[in-house]
XYZ file of N, CA, C and O in Angstrom:
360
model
N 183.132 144.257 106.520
C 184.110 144.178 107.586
C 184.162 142.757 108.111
O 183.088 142.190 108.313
N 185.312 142.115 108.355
C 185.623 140.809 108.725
C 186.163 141.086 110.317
O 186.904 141.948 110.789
N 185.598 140.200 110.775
C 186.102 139.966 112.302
C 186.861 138.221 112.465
O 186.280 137.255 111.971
N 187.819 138.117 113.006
C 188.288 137.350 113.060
C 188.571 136.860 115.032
O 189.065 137.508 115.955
N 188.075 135.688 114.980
C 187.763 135.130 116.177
C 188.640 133.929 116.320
O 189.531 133.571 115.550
N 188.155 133.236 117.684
C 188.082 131.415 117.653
C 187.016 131.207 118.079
O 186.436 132.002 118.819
N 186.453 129.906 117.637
C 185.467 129.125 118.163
C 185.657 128.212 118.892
O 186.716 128.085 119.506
N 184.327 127.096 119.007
C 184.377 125.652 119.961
C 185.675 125.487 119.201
O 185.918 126.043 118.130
N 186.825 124.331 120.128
C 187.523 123.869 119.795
C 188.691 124.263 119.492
O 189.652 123.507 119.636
N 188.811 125.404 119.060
C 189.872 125.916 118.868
C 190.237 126.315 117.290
O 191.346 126.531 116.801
N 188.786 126.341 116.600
C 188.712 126.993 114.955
C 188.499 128.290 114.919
O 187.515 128.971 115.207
N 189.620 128.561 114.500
C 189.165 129.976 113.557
C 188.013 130.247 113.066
O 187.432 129.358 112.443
N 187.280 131.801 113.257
C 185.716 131.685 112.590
C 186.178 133.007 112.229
O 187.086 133.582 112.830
N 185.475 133.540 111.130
C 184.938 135.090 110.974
C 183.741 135.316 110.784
O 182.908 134.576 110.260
N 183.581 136.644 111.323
C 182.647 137.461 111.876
C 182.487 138.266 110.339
O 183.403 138.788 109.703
N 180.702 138.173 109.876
C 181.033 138.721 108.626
C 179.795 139.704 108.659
O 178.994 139.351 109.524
N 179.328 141.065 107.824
C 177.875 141.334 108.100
C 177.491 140.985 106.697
O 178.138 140.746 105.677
N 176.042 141.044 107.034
C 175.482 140.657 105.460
C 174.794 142.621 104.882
O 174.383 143.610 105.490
N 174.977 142.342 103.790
C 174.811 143.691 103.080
C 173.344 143.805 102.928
O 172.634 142.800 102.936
N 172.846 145.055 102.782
C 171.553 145.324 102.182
C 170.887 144.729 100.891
O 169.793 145.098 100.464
N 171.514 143.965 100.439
C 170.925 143.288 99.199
C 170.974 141.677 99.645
O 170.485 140.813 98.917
N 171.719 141.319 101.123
C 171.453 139.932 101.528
C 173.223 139.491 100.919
O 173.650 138.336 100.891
N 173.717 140.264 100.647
C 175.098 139.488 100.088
C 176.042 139.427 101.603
O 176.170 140.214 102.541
N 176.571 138.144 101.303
C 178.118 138.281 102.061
C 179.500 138.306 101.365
O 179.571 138.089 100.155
N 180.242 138.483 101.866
C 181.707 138.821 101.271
C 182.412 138.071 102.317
O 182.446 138.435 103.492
N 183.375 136.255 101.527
C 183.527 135.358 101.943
C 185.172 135.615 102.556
O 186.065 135.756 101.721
N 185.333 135.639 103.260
C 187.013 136.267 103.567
C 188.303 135.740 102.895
O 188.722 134.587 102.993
N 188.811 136.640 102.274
C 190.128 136.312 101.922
C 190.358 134.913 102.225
O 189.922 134.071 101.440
N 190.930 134.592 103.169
C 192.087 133.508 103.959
C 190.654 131.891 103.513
O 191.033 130.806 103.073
N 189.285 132.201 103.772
C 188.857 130.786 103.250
C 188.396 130.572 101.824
O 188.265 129.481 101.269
N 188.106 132.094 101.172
C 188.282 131.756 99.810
C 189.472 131.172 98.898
O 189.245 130.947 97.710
N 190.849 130.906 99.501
C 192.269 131.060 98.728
C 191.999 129.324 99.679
O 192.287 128.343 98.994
N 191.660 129.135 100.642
C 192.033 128.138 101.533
C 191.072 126.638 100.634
O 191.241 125.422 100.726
N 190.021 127.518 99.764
C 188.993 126.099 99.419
C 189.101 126.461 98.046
O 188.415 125.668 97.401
N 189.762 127.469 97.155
C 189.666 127.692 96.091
C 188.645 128.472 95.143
O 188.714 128.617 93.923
N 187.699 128.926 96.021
C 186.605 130.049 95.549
C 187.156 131.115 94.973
O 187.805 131.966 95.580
N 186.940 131.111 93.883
C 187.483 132.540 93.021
C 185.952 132.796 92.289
O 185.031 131.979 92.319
N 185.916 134.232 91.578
C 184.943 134.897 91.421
C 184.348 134.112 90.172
O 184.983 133.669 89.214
N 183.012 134.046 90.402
C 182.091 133.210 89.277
C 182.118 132.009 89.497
O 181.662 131.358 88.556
N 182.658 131.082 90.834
C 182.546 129.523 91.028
C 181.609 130.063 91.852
O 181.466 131.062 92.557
N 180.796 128.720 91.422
C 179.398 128.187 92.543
C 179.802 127.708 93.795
O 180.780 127.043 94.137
N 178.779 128.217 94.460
C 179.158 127.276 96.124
C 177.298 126.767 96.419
O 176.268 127.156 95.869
N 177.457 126.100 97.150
C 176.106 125.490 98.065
C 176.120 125.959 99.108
O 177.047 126.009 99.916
N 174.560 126.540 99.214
C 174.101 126.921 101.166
C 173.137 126.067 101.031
O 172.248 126.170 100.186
N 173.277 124.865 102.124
C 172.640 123.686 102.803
C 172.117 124.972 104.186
O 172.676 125.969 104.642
N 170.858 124.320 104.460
C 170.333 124.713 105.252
C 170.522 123.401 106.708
O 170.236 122.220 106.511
N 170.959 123.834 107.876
C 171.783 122.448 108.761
C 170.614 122.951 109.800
O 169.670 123.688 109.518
N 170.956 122.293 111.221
C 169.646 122.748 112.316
C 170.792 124.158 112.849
O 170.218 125.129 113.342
N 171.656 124.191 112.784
C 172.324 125.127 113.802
C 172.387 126.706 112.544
O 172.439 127.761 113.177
N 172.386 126.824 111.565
C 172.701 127.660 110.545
C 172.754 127.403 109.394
O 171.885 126.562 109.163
N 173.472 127.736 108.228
C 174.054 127.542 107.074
C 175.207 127.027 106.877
O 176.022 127.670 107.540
N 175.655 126.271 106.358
C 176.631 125.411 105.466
C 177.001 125.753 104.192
O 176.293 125.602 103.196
N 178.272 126.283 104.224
C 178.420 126.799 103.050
C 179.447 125.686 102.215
O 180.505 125.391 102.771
N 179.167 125.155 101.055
C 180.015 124.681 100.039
C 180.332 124.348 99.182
O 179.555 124.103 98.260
N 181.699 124.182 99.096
C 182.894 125.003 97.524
C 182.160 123.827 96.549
O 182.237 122.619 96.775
N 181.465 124.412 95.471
C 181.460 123.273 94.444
C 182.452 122.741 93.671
O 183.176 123.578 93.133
N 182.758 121.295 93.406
C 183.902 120.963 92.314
C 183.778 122.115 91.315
O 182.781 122.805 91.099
N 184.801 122.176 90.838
C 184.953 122.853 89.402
C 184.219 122.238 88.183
O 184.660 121.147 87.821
N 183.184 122.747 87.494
C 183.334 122.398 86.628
C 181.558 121.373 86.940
O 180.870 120.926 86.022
N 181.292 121.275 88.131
C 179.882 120.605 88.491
C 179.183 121.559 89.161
O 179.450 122.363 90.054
N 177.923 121.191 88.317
C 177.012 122.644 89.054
C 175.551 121.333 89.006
O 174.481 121.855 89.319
N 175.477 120.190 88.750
C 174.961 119.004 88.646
C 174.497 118.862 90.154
O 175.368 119.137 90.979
N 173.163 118.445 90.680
C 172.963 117.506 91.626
C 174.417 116.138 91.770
O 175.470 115.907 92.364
N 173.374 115.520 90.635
C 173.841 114.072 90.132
C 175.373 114.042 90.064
O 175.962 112.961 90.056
N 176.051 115.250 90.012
C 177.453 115.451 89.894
C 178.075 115.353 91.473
O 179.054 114.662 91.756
N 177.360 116.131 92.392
C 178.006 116.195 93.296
C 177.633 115.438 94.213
O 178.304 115.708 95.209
N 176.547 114.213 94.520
C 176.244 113.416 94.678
C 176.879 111.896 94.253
O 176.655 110.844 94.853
N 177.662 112.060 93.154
C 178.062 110.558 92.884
C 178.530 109.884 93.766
O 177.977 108.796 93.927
N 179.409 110.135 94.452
C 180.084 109.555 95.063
C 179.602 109.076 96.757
O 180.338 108.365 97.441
N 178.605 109.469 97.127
C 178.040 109.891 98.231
C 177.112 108.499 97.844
O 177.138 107.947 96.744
N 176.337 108.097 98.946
C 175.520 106.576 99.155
C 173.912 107.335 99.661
O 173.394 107.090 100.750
N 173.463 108.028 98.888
C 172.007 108.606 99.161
C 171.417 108.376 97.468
O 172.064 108.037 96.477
N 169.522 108.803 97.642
C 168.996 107.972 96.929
C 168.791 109.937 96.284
O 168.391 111.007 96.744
N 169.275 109.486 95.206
C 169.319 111.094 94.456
C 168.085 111.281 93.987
O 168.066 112.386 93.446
N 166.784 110.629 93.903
C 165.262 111.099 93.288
C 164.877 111.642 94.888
O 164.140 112.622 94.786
N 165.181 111.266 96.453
C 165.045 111.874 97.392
C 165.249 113.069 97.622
O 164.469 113.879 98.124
N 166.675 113.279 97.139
C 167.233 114.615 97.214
C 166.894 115.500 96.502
O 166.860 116.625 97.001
N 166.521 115.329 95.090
C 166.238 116.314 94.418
C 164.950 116.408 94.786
O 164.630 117.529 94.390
N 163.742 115.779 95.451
C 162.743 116.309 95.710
C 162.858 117.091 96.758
O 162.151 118.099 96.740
N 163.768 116.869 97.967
C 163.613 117.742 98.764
C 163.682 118.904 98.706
O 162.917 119.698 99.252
N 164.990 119.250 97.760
C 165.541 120.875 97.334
C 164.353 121.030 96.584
O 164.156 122.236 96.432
N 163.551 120.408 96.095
C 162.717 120.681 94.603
C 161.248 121.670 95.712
O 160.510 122.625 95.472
N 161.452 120.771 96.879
C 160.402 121.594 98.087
C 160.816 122.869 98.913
O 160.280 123.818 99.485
N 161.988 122.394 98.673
C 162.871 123.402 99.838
C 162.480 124.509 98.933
O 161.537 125.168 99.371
N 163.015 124.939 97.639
C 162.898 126.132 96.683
C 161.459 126.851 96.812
O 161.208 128.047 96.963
N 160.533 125.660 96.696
C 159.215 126.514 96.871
C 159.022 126.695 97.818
O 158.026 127.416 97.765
N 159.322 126.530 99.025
C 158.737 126.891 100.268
C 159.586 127.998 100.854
O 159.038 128.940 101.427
N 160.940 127.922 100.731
C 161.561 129.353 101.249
C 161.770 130.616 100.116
O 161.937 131.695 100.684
N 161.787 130.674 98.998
C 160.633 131.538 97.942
C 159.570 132.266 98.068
O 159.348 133.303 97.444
N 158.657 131.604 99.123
C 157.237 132.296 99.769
C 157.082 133.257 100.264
O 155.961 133.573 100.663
């Protein structure tokens, strides 16, 4: 079930529950809005306030891919996720 709100500012948010197996079901209107169709990858970044969810390019499922363009030191990053995995895994 989708709930549809506003937030700070004046954004649209939905209200989503998560299922017994931990799944969510991404709503209509921002899957068509970022191009998520079934079997594309997305990223959950872990932020201080929640989760961050996002649309991967097509076609990059790469660190090094989705990083190019970005001005960070990519042996940093991949260690962090490389910690992050084992520690929320536990």
């Amino acid at each position: 079930m989708v709930g549809v709100g506003v937030g700070k500012a004046g954004v649209q948010t939905f209200r989503v529950k998560v299922g017994s197996k931990g799944q969510v079901v991404i709503p209509k209107p921002l899957r068509e809005a970022y191009g998520i169709e079934e079997g594309r990858e997305i990223l959950m970044i872990p932020v201080e306030d929640g989760i961050l969810v996002k649309a991967l390019p097509t076609g990059s499922g790469k660190l090094r891919g989705l990083l190019a363009d970005l001005n960070v030191d990519l042996r940093e990053c991949e260690g962090i996720l490389a910690e992050a995995k084992t520690t929320v895994w536990r």
